[in-house]
């Protein structure tokens, strides 16, 4: 079985500060890991993915994520948060049978 | 064109109505998906079509009936729905169902309310 955990329902940061949204996973075999963002009443937008290779993955809108195999984590980061980054963030893993398993989501609020 | 287009954006229907949700993509993707999403919850996979054939049905009630007329279109036919079926219905596509390293492209969803 595969699973994803996002331990924080809510993350609050001040604009200009670094942000981290946490994700841990459990799979058998090599994981394919994804981050998506969802703005209110919209669909999910792909941010970045880890397939293989460099553990630091760079994605859209200045986001990056670090794959840590020993800690089974794939945390999303951004050096300087913007108010417009406020949204719902989902981590997803895709391993067995090609199905994606999503985490429960983390609501990021960036305050001016 | 890198979009997945869903229509309508909003739909209110009675429990005895029949309606359809439509999804269209012109990216040449051969895998298309229907998801159901409740507020502030992750999307729940309903159906997967691969090369216009139904590959996965996640034990969805028969009041939801998917259809893939061609490689660009995906429909979800609705009949005799219940109020608990009210949700955001998301369509997505990806180049193929496998390999597993491809991300999905999501439409903006149809907000369905069953009254």
mmCIF file of C-alpha atoms in Angstrom:
data_model
loop_
_atom_site.group_PDB
_atom_site.id
_atom_site.type_symbol
_atom_site.label_atom_id
_atom_site.label_comp_id
_atom_site.label_asym_id
_atom_site.label_seq_id
_atom_site.Cartn_x
_atom_site.Cartn_y
_atom_site.Cartn_z
ATOM 1 C CA UNK A 1 0.000 0.000 0.000
ATOM 2 C CA UNK A 2 1.066 3.574 -0.476
ATOM 3 C CA UNK A 3 0.233 6.533 1.729
ATOM 4 C CA UNK A 4 1.020 10.184 2.167
ATOM 5 C CA UNK A 5 0.876 12.261 5.325
ATOM 6 C CA UNK A 6 0.751 16.016 5.590
ATOM 7 C CA UNK A 7 1.082 16.511 9.336
ATOM 8 C CA UNK A 8 -0.034 20.151 9.375
ATOM 9 C CA UNK A 9 -3.574 21.173 8.463
ATOM 10 C CA UNK A 10 -2.565 24.821 8.515
ATOM 11 C CA UNK A 11 0.684 26.726 8.031
ATOM 12 C CA UNK A 12 0.882 30.462 8.684
ATOM 13 C CA UNK A 13 3.829 32.592 7.626
ATOM 14 C CA UNK A 14 4.530 36.267 7.189
ATOM 15 C CA UNK A 15 5.136 37.629 3.726
ATOM 16 C CA UNK A 16 8.829 37.596 2.872
ATOM 17 C CA UNK A 17 9.633 34.775 5.299
ATOM 18 C CA UNK A 18 10.607 31.284 4.151
ATOM 19 C CA UNK A 19 7.887 28.670 4.112
ATOM 20 C CA UNK A 20 7.863 24.900 4.474
ATOM 21 C CA UNK A 21 4.930 22.580 3.909
ATOM 22 C CA UNK A 22 5.672 19.076 5.139
ATOM 23 C CA UNK A 23 4.987 15.753 3.472
ATOM 24 C CA UNK A 24 6.020 12.221 4.372
ATOM 25 C CA UNK A 25 5.256 9.119 2.378
ATOM 26 C CA UNK A 26 5.176 5.366 2.596
ATOM 27 C CA UNK A 27 5.532 3.159 -0.456
ATOM 28 C CA UNK A 28 7.135 -0.104 -1.436
ATOM 29 C CA UNK A 29 9.524 0.504 -4.272
ATOM 30 C CA UNK A 30 10.606 3.757 -5.806
ATOM 31 C CA UNK A 31 8.222 6.626 -5.268
ATOM 32 C CA UNK A 32 7.148 9.263 -7.709
ATOM 33 C CA UNK A 33 6.243 12.335 -5.654
ATOM 34 C CA UNK A 34 4.243 15.382 -6.661
ATOM 35 C CA UNK A 35 3.100 18.684 -5.230
ATOM 36 C CA UNK A 36 -0.081 20.384 -6.390
ATOM 37 C CA UNK A 37 -1.642 23.697 -5.361
ATOM 38 C CA UNK A 38 -5.338 24.504 -5.329
ATOM 39 C CA UNK A 39 -6.782 28.007 -5.180
ATOM 40 C CA UNK A 40 -10.392 28.482 -4.003
ATOM 41 C CA UNK A 41 -12.978 26.994 -6.365
ATOM 42 C CA UNK A 42 -10.300 25.932 -8.826
ATOM 43 C CA UNK A 43 -8.736 22.685 -9.934
ATOM 44 C CA UNK A 44 -5.331 21.467 -8.859
ATOM 45 C CA UNK A 45 -2.239 22.943 -10.494
ATOM 46 C CA UNK A 46 0.968 20.953 -10.765
ATOM 47 C CA UNK A 47 3.946 22.546 -8.991
ATOM 48 C CA UNK A 48 6.778 20.022 -9.168
ATOM 49 C CA UNK A 49 7.700 16.373 -9.057
ATOM 50 C CA UNK A 50 10.471 14.051 -7.975
ATOM 51 C CA UNK A 51 11.205 11.123 -10.245
ATOM 52 C CA UNK A 52 14.861 10.327 -9.795
ATOM 53 C CA UNK A 53 18.206 12.070 -9.608
ATOM 54 C CA UNK A 54 18.847 15.317 -7.790
ATOM 55 C CA UNK A 55 17.158 15.401 -4.405
ATOM 56 C CA UNK A 56 16.369 19.102 -4.713
ATOM 57 C CA UNK A 57 13.625 19.695 -7.233
ATOM 58 C CA UNK A 58 12.732 23.142 -8.528
ATOM 59 C CA UNK A 59 9.244 23.919 -9.709
ATOM 60 C CA UNK A 60 6.804 26.634 -10.631
ATOM 61 C CA UNK A 61 6.385 30.025 -8.911
ATOM 62 C CA UNK A 62 9.724 29.762 -7.071
ATOM 63 C CA UNK A 63 8.806 26.608 -5.156
ATOM 64 C CA UNK A 64 11.229 23.773 -4.549
ATOM 65 C CA UNK A 65 11.082 20.495 -2.709
ATOM 66 C CA UNK A 66 13.692 18.288 -1.099
ATOM 67 C CA UNK A 67 13.463 14.534 -1.398
ATOM 68 C CA UNK A 68 14.894 12.721 1.629
ATOM 69 C CA UNK A 69 14.863 8.971 1.215
ATOM 70 C CA UNK A 70 16.048 8.135 4.733
ATOM 71 C CA UNK A 71 13.325 10.260 6.298
ATOM 72 C CA UNK A 72 10.782 9.389 3.582
ATOM 73 C CA UNK A 73 9.969 13.056 3.243
ATOM 74 C CA UNK A 74 9.305 15.450 0.400
ATOM 75 C CA UNK A 75 8.852 18.879 1.972
ATOM 76 C CA UNK A 76 7.801 21.850 -0.131
ATOM 77 C CA UNK A 77 9.766 25.062 0.371
ATOM 78 C CA UNK A 78 9.999 28.620 -0.821
ATOM 79 C CA UNK A 79 12.653 31.118 0.308
ATOM 80 C CA UNK A 80 10.334 34.133 0.427
ATOM 81 C CA UNK A 81 6.560 33.748 0.721
ATOM 82 C CA UNK A 82 4.053 35.923 -1.101
ATOM 83 C CA UNK A 83 0.481 36.692 -0.061
ATOM 84 C CA UNK A 84 -0.574 35.179 -3.394
ATOM 85 C CA UNK A 85 0.918 31.828 -2.314
ATOM 86 C CA UNK A 86 -1.995 31.427 0.104
ATOM 87 C CA UNK A 87 -3.801 28.294 -1.042
ATOM 88 C CA UNK A 88 -4.371 24.606 -0.330
ATOM 89 C CA UNK A 89 -1.373 22.394 -1.050
ATOM 90 C CA UNK A 90 -1.488 18.673 -1.736
ATOM 91 C CA UNK A 91 1.366 16.207 -1.761
ATOM 92 C CA UNK A 92 0.820 13.054 -3.830
ATOM 93 C CA UNK A 93 2.652 9.795 -4.385
ATOM 94 C CA UNK A 94 2.316 7.492 -7.339
ATOM 95 C CA UNK A 95 3.768 4.010 -7.089
ATOM 96 C CA UNK A 96 1.801 0.838 -7.408
ATOM 97 C CA UNK A 97 -0.798 0.412 -10.162
ATOM 98 C CA UNK A 98 -0.279 3.976 -11.269
ATOM 99 C CA UNK A 99 -2.842 5.418 -8.889
ATOM 100 C CA UNK A 100 -2.077 8.686 -7.182
ATOM 101 C CA UNK A 101 -2.550 8.894 -3.435
ATOM 102 C CA UNK A 102 -3.041 12.410 -2.121
ATOM 103 C CA UNK A 103 -2.319 13.751 1.322
ATOM 104 C CA UNK A 104 -5.115 15.459 3.215
ATOM 105 C CA UNK A 105 -3.822 18.880 2.228
ATOM 106 C CA UNK A 106 -2.250 21.821 4.026
ATOM 107 C CA UNK A 107 -3.768 25.290 3.972
ATOM 108 C CA UNK A 108 -1.042 27.886 3.639
ATOM 109 C CA UNK A 109 -1.844 31.413 4.756
ATOM 110 C CA UNK A 110 0.676 34.149 4.061
ATOM 111 C CA UNK A 111 -0.026 37.360 5.960
ATOM 112 C CA UNK A 112 1.165 40.784 4.782
ATOM 113 C CA UNK B 1 -3.243 24.367 -25.691
ATOM 114 C CA UNK B 2 -2.356 23.089 -22.231
ATOM 115 C CA UNK B 3 -5.785 23.257 -20.696
ATOM 116 C CA UNK B 4 -8.412 20.872 -19.513
ATOM 117 C CA UNK B 5 -11.791 22.504 -19.979
ATOM 118 C CA UNK B 6 -14.818 21.496 -17.931
ATOM 119 C CA UNK B 7 -18.409 22.529 -18.452
ATOM 120 C CA UNK B 8 -20.539 23.652 -16.795
ATOM 121 C CA UNK B 9 -18.688 25.442 -14.003
ATOM 122 C CA UNK B 10 -21.702 25.234 -11.714
ATOM 123 C CA UNK B 11 -24.669 22.867 -11.749
ATOM 124 C CA UNK B 12 -27.697 22.605 -9.510
ATOM 125 C CA UNK B 13 -29.864 19.556 -10.051
ATOM 126 C CA UNK B 14 -32.753 17.823 -8.391
ATOM 127 C CA UNK B 15 -32.578 14.238 -7.260
ATOM 128 C CA UNK B 16 -34.732 13.073 -10.181
ATOM 129 C CA UNK B 17 -32.828 14.974 -12.866
ATOM 130 C CA UNK B 18 -30.427 13.666 -15.478
ATOM 131 C CA UNK B 19 -27.463 15.832 -16.316
ATOM 132 C CA UNK B 20 -23.991 15.460 -17.782
ATOM 133 C CA UNK B 21 -20.604 16.949 -17.010
ATOM 134 C CA UNK B 22 -18.219 17.474 -19.882
ATOM 135 C CA UNK B 23 -14.441 17.564 -20.080
ATOM 136 C CA UNK B 24 -12.221 18.310 -23.049
ATOM 137 C CA UNK B 25 -8.469 18.384 -23.632
ATOM 138 C CA UNK B 26 -6.432 18.900 -26.791
ATOM 139 C CA UNK B 27 -2.994 17.986 -25.472
ATOM 140 C CA UNK B 28 -3.031 14.542 -27.056
ATOM 141 C CA UNK B 29 -3.259 12.905 -23.651
ATOM 142 C CA UNK B 30 -4.454 9.302 -23.686
ATOM 143 C CA UNK B 31 -5.414 9.021 -20.009
ATOM 144 C CA UNK B 32 -8.348 10.904 -18.543
ATOM 145 C CA UNK B 33 -9.758 10.877 -15.038
ATOM 146 C CA UNK B 34 -12.770 11.871 -12.969
ATOM 147 C CA UNK B 35 -12.278 12.894 -9.356
ATOM 148 C CA UNK B 36 -14.731 13.945 -6.665
ATOM 149 C CA UNK B 37 -13.597 16.498 -4.122
ATOM 150 C CA UNK B 38 -15.347 17.621 -0.967
ATOM 151 C CA UNK B 39 -14.458 20.960 0.607
ATOM 152 C CA UNK B 40 -10.875 21.109 1.916
ATOM 153 C CA UNK B 41 -10.404 17.388 1.286
ATOM 154 C CA UNK B 42 -8.141 15.633 -1.216
ATOM 155 C CA UNK B 43 -9.560 14.553 -4.561
ATOM 156 C CA UNK B 44 -10.991 11.036 -4.617
ATOM 157 C CA UNK B 45 -10.445 9.058 -7.790
ATOM 158 C CA UNK B 46 -13.654 7.839 -9.436
ATOM 159 C CA UNK B 47 -12.751 6.620 -12.932
ATOM 160 C CA UNK B 48 -9.733 6.270 -15.197
ATOM 161 C CA UNK B 49 -9.889 5.986 -18.963
ATOM 162 C CA UNK B 50 -6.830 4.867 -20.868
ATOM 163 C CA UNK B 51 -6.935 4.967 -24.657
ATOM 164 C CA UNK B 52 -10.696 5.548 -24.461
ATOM 165 C CA UNK B 53 -11.258 2.374 -22.449
ATOM 166 C CA UNK B 54 -12.403 2.328 -18.852
ATOM 167 C CA UNK B 55 -9.431 1.089 -16.856
ATOM 168 C CA UNK B 56 -10.452 1.819 -13.295
ATOM 169 C CA UNK B 57 -13.814 2.211 -11.588
ATOM 170 C CA UNK B 58 -13.289 2.883 -7.912
ATOM 171 C CA UNK B 59 -16.548 1.212 -6.891
ATOM 172 C CA UNK B 60 -18.518 4.281 -7.844
ATOM 173 C CA UNK B 61 -22.332 4.001 -7.572
ATOM 174 C CA UNK B 62 -24.117 3.375 -10.835
ATOM 175 C CA UNK B 63 -25.873 6.740 -10.658
ATOM 176 C CA UNK B 64 -22.543 8.031 -12.026
ATOM 177 C CA UNK B 65 -21.890 6.824 -15.564
ATOM 178 C CA UNK B 66 -18.705 7.806 -17.405
ATOM 179 C CA UNK B 67 -18.280 7.931 -21.144
ATOM 180 C CA UNK B 68 -15.265 8.594 -23.341
ATOM 181 C CA UNK B 69 -16.531 9.294 -26.883
ATOM 182 C CA UNK B 70 -13.027 9.989 -28.229
ATOM 183 C CA UNK B 71 -9.520 10.728 -27.086
ATOM 184 C CA UNK B 72 -10.278 14.393 -26.365
ATOM 185 C CA UNK B 73 -13.613 14.137 -24.585
ATOM 186 C CA UNK B 74 -14.785 12.706 -21.312
ATOM 187 C CA UNK B 75 -18.329 12.859 -19.988
ATOM 188 C CA UNK B 76 -19.877 12.014 -16.646
ATOM 189 C CA UNK B 77 -23.585 11.274 -16.800
ATOM 190 C CA UNK B 78 -25.530 11.857 -13.621
ATOM 191 C CA UNK B 79 -28.888 10.363 -12.690
ATOM 192 C CA UNK B 80 -30.855 10.107 -9.460
ATOM 193 C CA UNK B 81 -28.135 11.685 -7.378
ATOM 194 C CA UNK B 82 -28.286 12.197 -3.631
ATOM 195 C CA UNK B 83 -27.555 15.408 -1.694
ATOM 196 C CA UNK B 84 -24.322 13.844 -0.419
ATOM 197 C CA UNK B 85 -23.102 13.739 -4.014
ATOM 198 C CA UNK B 86 -22.769 17.521 -3.908
ATOM 199 C CA UNK B 87 -19.086 18.259 -4.461
ATOM 200 C CA UNK B 88 -16.514 19.652 -6.860
ATOM 201 C CA UNK B 89 -16.034 17.226 -9.742
ATOM 202 C CA UNK B 90 -12.622 17.438 -11.313
ATOM 203 C CA UNK B 91 -11.509 16.113 -14.649
ATOM 204 C CA UNK B 92 -7.822 15.503 -15.280
ATOM 205 C CA UNK B 93 -5.629 14.142 -18.031
ATOM 206 C CA UNK B 94 -2.081 12.895 -18.397
ATOM 207 C CA UNK B 95 -0.023 11.742 -21.369
ATOM 208 C CA UNK B 96 -0.588 8.116 -20.469
ATOM 209 C CA UNK B 97 -1.861 6.062 -17.539
ATOM 210 C CA UNK B 98 1.577 4.494 -17.238
ATOM 211 C CA UNK B 99 4.462 5.244 -16.775
ATOM 212 C CA UNK B 100 3.885 6.630 -13.344
ATOM 213 C CA UNK B 101 6.182 9.612 -13.522
ATOM 214 C CA UNK B 102 3.800 11.936 -15.336
ATOM 215 C CA UNK B 103 1.826 14.618 -13.639
ATOM 216 C CA UNK B 104 -1.861 15.214 -14.191
ATOM 217 C CA UNK B 105 -3.408 18.328 -15.669
ATOM 218 C CA UNK B 106 -6.628 19.295 -13.929
ATOM 219 C CA UNK B 107 -9.615 21.236 -15.124
ATOM 220 C CA UNK B 108 -11.200 23.906 -12.944
ATOM 221 C CA UNK B 109 -13.985 21.599 -11.950
ATOM 222 C CA UNK B 110 -17.764 21.587 -11.901
ATOM 223 C CA UNK B 111 -19.356 22.634 -8.638
ATOM 224 C CA UNK B 112 -22.358 20.309 -8.310
ATOM 225 C CA UNK B 113 -25.190 20.899 -5.879
ATOM 226 C CA UNK B 114 -27.914 18.267 -5.529
ATOM 227 C CA UNK B 115 -31.148 19.565 -4.038
#
